[in-house]
Amino acid sequence: MKKLLIFSFIGILFLTGLTVSAQFSRPISIGAGAGGTINLTDLGNVESKFAFYGELDYLITPYISVGLHGEKGTLAGNGYDSDFKNRYFAGNINGKLRLGHFLDNTNNYSYYTLEANTLSRILSNIYVGAGAGLVKNRINRHISEFYANYLASNGGELADKLGEIHFVVPLNVGVDIPFGRTLYGPQWAINVNYQHTLTFNDNLDGIKNKNNDQYGFVSLGVKYALFNRK
């Protein structure tokens, strides 16, 4: 059911954007950036670690996009004289909906992007998004005998597979801060994003207990728009 809702959300974004798709002349952008991870796992003492990403977005309208996102980083935590480190890979397909879609500026985007003030342009590019993807674990762990016994007596266990691939749902909130004004819209943007990733397999830390693991990724990046529509 959750997978159906995610793909339905992306489909609605696509269909909604068809009516105004001709207004934007730079439909494809590439981006890259880096930041820090925050894990919500069974070993609750978080050690924030580094991650970086690359992405490709297709703008259906100036304010609705679908894209591909690739990510590599590290998750780490400790507690109960135990610790883990997961050097993971992740990838997803996602959709984003920006605030500008609900403002009165999509009918003539070329005029808007030349005339709007800086604050309006930033507010228009605040977005929320969701997607579906996969995470590939590479877990190293050191589990104390005390904690292993505690898990066994409370319905938990140590995971057998430390390198498995499993399904995830990333949720995003952020802003693209455009700079450079042309008739075709801004060609560059600074991106600030928080991605919260939900898993459906309690194994980001090599420990399976009562609740599925999650992690957050706070990032700063840059985007560059490619091509012009003819």
Tab-separated table of C-alpha atoms in Angstrom:
chain	number	residue	atom	x	y	z
A	1	MET	CA	0.000	0.000	0.000
A	2	LYS	CA	2.794	2.425	0.860
A	3	LYS	CA	4.560	1.689	-2.437
A	4	LEU	CA	1.310	2.394	-4.317
A	5	LEU	CA	0.925	5.767	-2.580
A	6	ILE	CA	4.469	6.802	-3.500
A	7	PHE	CA	4.103	5.963	-7.185
A	8	SER	CA	0.646	7.589	-7.247
A	9	PHE	CA	2.167	10.792	-5.857
A	10	ILE	CA	4.795	10.877	-8.618
A	11	GLY	CA	2.141	10.168	-11.251
A	12	ILE	CA	-0.063	13.021	-10.026
A	13	LEU	CA	2.878	15.429	-10.233
A	14	PHE	CA	3.470	14.410	-13.847
A	15	LEU	CA	-0.151	14.753	-14.934
A	16	THR	CA	-0.602	18.076	-13.135
A	17	GLY	CA	2.359	19.590	-14.958
A	18	LEU	CA	1.410	18.736	-18.533
A	19	THR	CA	-0.715	21.872	-19.050
A	20	VAL	CA	2.127	24.346	-18.504
A	21	SER	CA	5.181	22.353	-19.559
A	22	ALA	CA	6.003	24.658	-22.492
A	23	GLN	CA	6.715	27.624	-20.228
A	24	PHE	CA	10.177	26.493	-19.109
A	25	SER	CA	13.138	26.405	-21.477
A	26	ARG	CA	15.661	24.511	-19.356
A	27	PRO	CA	13.977	21.200	-18.537
A	28	ILE	CA	16.978	19.187	-17.299
A	29	SER	CA	19.327	19.955	-14.410
A	30	ILE	CA	22.213	18.113	-12.802
A	31	GLY	CA	23.352	18.560	-9.230
A	32	ALA	CA	25.873	17.417	-6.648
A	33	GLY	CA	26.514	18.088	-3.007
A	34	ALA	CA	27.490	16.743	0.393
A	35	GLY	CA	26.488	16.845	4.017
A	36	GLY	CA	26.028	14.878	7.207
A	37	THR	CA	23.999	11.786	8.105
A	38	ILE	CA	21.939	11.231	11.247
A	39	ASN	CA	20.813	7.654	11.932
A	40	LEU	CA	17.803	6.527	13.970
A	41	THR	CA	18.705	2.927	14.758
A	42	ASP	CA	18.862	0.516	17.696
A	43	LEU	CA	22.249	1.843	18.833
A	44	GLY	CA	20.923	5.281	19.642
A	45	ASN	CA	24.093	7.304	20.312
A	46	VAL	CA	24.448	8.949	16.902
A	47	GLU	CA	27.801	9.638	15.278
A	48	SER	CA	27.128	12.072	12.430
A	49	LYS	CA	29.103	11.046	9.343
A	50	PHE	CA	29.823	12.330	5.834
A	51	ALA	CA	27.800	11.554	2.700
A	52	PHE	CA	27.700	12.945	-0.833
A	53	TYR	CA	25.254	12.711	-3.721
A	54	GLY	CA	24.644	13.310	-7.402
A	55	GLU	CA	21.281	13.832	-9.075
A	56	LEU	CA	19.511	14.408	-12.357
A	57	ASP	CA	16.146	16.219	-12.472
A	58	TYR	CA	13.618	16.661	-15.247
A	59	LEU	CA	11.434	19.747	-14.804
A	60	ILE	CA	7.920	19.029	-16.038
A	61	THR	CA	7.151	22.668	-15.195
A	62	PRO	CA	9.383	25.225	-13.444
A	63	TYR	CA	7.993	23.912	-10.150
A	64	ILE	CA	7.308	20.193	-10.628
A	65	SER	CA	10.120	17.735	-11.217
A	66	VAL	CA	10.939	14.058	-11.316
A	67	GLY	CA	14.487	12.900	-10.845
A	68	LEU	CA	17.133	10.313	-10.070
A	69	HIS	CA	19.272	10.565	-6.940
A	70	GLY	CA	22.421	8.594	-6.085
A	71	GLU	CA	24.073	8.733	-2.669
A	72	LYS	CA	27.119	7.307	-0.893
A	73	GLY	CA	27.892	7.796	2.767
A	74	THR	CA	28.374	6.387	6.219
A	75	LEU	CA	26.005	5.769	9.118
A	76	ALA	CA	27.432	5.130	12.583
A	77	GLY	CA	26.263	4.790	16.150
A	78	ASN	CA	27.111	3.246	19.491
A	79	GLY	CA	25.670	2.206	22.823
A	80	TYR	CA	25.681	-0.679	25.352
A	81	ASP	CA	29.439	-1.137	24.767
A	82	SER	CA	28.631	-1.853	21.114
A	83	ASP	CA	29.029	0.073	17.884
A	84	PHE	CA	28.398	-0.143	14.148
A	85	LYS	CA	29.444	1.561	10.922
A	86	ASN	CA	27.525	1.210	7.663
A	87	ARG	CA	29.231	2.462	4.493
A	88	TYR	CA	26.109	2.450	2.374
A	89	PHE	CA	25.082	3.153	-1.216
A	90	ALA	CA	21.576	4.419	-2.043
A	91	GLY	CA	19.600	5.371	-5.118
A	92	ASN	CA	16.034	6.512	-5.715
A	93	ILE	CA	13.545	8.014	-8.143
A	94	ASN	CA	11.639	10.944	-6.709
A	95	GLY	CA	9.184	13.748	-7.373
A	96	LYS	CA	9.241	17.293	-5.980
A	97	LEU	CA	6.522	19.935	-5.795
A	98	ARG	CA	7.545	23.580	-5.292
A	99	LEU	CA	5.607	26.411	-3.675
A	100	GLY	CA	5.697	28.447	-6.888
A	101	HIS	CA	3.218	26.016	-8.441
A	102	PHE	CA	0.508	27.573	-6.262
A	103	LEU	CA	1.485	31.189	-6.941
A	104	ASP	CA	0.412	33.330	-9.873
A	105	ASN	CA	3.573	33.055	-11.932
A	106	THR	CA	3.363	29.877	-14.032
A	107	ASN	CA	1.325	31.402	-16.879
A	108	ASN	CA	4.283	33.439	-18.117
A	109	TYR	CA	7.393	32.077	-16.494
A	110	SER	CA	9.872	33.941	-18.705
A	111	TYR	CA	8.379	37.282	-17.670
A	112	TYR	CA	8.257	36.244	-14.029
A	113	THR	CA	11.873	35.139	-13.807
A	114	LEU	CA	13.078	38.467	-15.223
A	115	GLU	CA	10.886	40.666	-13.009
A	116	ALA	CA	10.538	38.858	-9.657
A	117	ASN	CA	12.496	40.024	-6.646
A	118	THR	CA	14.998	37.761	-4.922
A	119	LEU	CA	12.731	36.843	-2.004
A	120	SER	CA	9.863	35.805	-4.300
A	121	ARG	CA	12.176	33.653	-6.391
A	122	ILE	CA	13.492	31.856	-3.295
A	123	LEU	CA	10.024	31.335	-1.797
A	124	SER	CA	8.794	29.936	-5.113
A	125	ASN	CA	11.466	27.240	-4.978
A	126	ILE	CA	10.734	25.821	-1.523
A	127	TYR	CA	9.681	22.215	-2.105
A	128	VAL	CA	8.541	18.927	-0.617
A	129	GLY	CA	9.064	15.565	-2.242
A	130	ALA	CA	8.913	11.803	-1.930
A	131	GLY	CA	10.323	8.841	-3.787
A	132	ALA	CA	11.168	5.151	-3.817
A	133	GLY	CA	14.561	3.482	-3.961
A	134	LEU	CA	17.091	0.982	-2.665
A	135	VAL	CA	19.897	0.970	-0.093
A	136	LYS	CA	22.906	-1.351	-0.241
A	137	ASN	CA	24.411	-1.970	3.211
A	138	ARG	CA	28.078	-2.545	4.033
A	139	ILE	CA	27.962	-2.994	7.809
A	140	ASN	CA	30.763	-3.522	10.301
A	141	ARG	CA	29.640	-4.052	13.898
A	142	HIS	CA	31.026	-4.888	17.328
A	143	ILE	CA	28.337	-6.160	19.685
A	144	SER	CA	28.984	-6.791	23.366
A	145	GLU	CA	27.876	-10.052	24.966
A	146	PHE	CA	25.660	-8.085	27.339
A	147	TYR	CA	23.764	-6.398	24.494
A	148	ALA	CA	23.480	-9.616	22.467
A	149	ASN	CA	21.877	-11.330	25.464
A	150	TYR	CA	19.581	-8.350	26.006
A	151	LEU	CA	18.394	-8.533	22.396
A	152	ALA	CA	17.749	-12.270	22.591
A	153	SER	CA	15.662	-11.902	25.760
A	154	ASN	CA	13.551	-9.079	24.252
A	155	GLY	CA	12.673	-10.555	20.874
A	156	GLY	CA	15.570	-9.027	18.920
A	157	GLU	CA	18.495	-10.601	17.105
A	158	LEU	CA	21.737	-9.913	15.291
A	159	ALA	CA	21.208	-9.734	11.529
A	160	ASP	CA	22.809	-12.499	9.489
A	161	LYS	CA	23.148	-10.382	6.331
A	162	LEU	CA	25.407	-7.331	6.629
A	163	GLY	CA	25.500	-6.500	2.918
A	164	GLU	CA	21.909	-6.822	1.785
A	165	ILE	CA	19.878	-4.521	-0.473
A	166	HIS	CA	16.463	-3.341	0.689
A	167	PHE	CA	13.627	-0.978	-0.240
A	168	VAL	CA	13.443	2.574	1.148
A	169	VAL	CA	11.211	5.650	0.877
A	170	PRO	CA	13.028	9.028	0.945
A	171	LEU	CA	11.074	12.140	2.008
A	172	ASN	CA	12.522	15.553	1.130
A	173	VAL	CA	12.069	19.169	2.150
A	174	GLY	CA	14.339	21.930	0.912
A	175	VAL	CA	14.878	24.969	-1.251
A	176	ASP	CA	16.638	25.803	-4.518
A	177	ILE	CA	18.142	29.301	-4.324
A	178	PRO	CA	18.488	30.445	-7.960
A	179	PHE	CA	21.025	32.959	-9.197
A	180	GLY	CA	21.537	34.465	-12.622
A	181	ARG	CA	18.586	35.893	-14.578
A	182	THR	CA	17.910	35.058	-18.212
A	183	LEU	CA	14.839	34.767	-20.414
A	184	TYR	CA	15.140	30.995	-19.966
A	185	GLY	CA	15.124	31.068	-16.196
A	186	PRO	CA	18.037	30.765	-13.772
A	187	GLN	CA	20.809	28.451	-14.914
A	188	TRP	CA	22.410	27.908	-11.484
A	189	ALA	CA	20.969	27.234	-8.040
A	190	ILE	CA	22.243	26.470	-4.565
A	191	ASN	CA	20.326	23.597	-2.998
A	192	VAL	CA	19.685	23.113	0.730
A	193	ASN	CA	17.901	19.834	1.495
A	194	TYR	CA	16.890	17.523	4.293
A	195	GLN	CA	16.145	13.953	3.273
A	196	HIS	CA	14.554	11.562	5.745
A	197	THR	CA	14.746	7.954	4.621
A	198	LEU	CA	12.298	5.324	5.865
A	199	THR	CA	13.308	1.676	5.608
A	200	PHE	CA	11.169	-1.442	5.633
A	201	ASN	CA	13.911	-3.709	6.936
A	202	ASP	CA	15.327	-3.139	10.416
A	203	ASN	CA	18.936	-3.589	9.373
A	204	LEU	CA	20.889	-0.370	8.874
A	205	ASP	CA	22.986	-1.235	11.926
A	206	GLY	CA	23.192	-5.036	11.760
A	207	ILE	CA	20.632	-5.370	14.577
A	208	LYS	CA	17.002	-6.410	14.202
A	209	ASN	CA	14.668	-5.290	16.940
A	210	LYS	CA	11.106	-3.980	17.221
A	211	ASN	CA	11.187	-0.872	14.983
A	212	ASN	CA	12.455	-0.299	11.441
A	213	ASP	CA	15.584	1.845	11.113
A	214	GLN	CA	15.592	5.346	9.618
A	215	TYR	CA	18.207	7.957	8.791
A	216	GLY	CA	18.433	11.639	7.896
A	217	PHE	CA	20.763	13.414	5.476
A	218	VAL	CA	21.311	17.190	5.654
A	219	SER	CA	23.043	18.463	2.523
A	220	LEU	CA	24.257	21.532	0.669
A	221	GLY	CA	24.718	21.354	-3.088
A	222	VAL	CA	24.700	23.135	-6.425
A	223	LYS	CA	22.497	22.620	-9.509
A	224	TYR	CA	23.151	23.489	-13.139
A	225	ALA	CA	20.404	23.668	-15.777
A	226	LEU	CA	21.112	22.099	-19.187
A	227	PHE	CA	19.845	22.873	-22.675
A	228	ASN	CA	17.040	25.143	-23.900
A	229	ARG	CA	13.664	24.137	-25.224
A	230	LYS	CA	13.304	25.079	-28.877
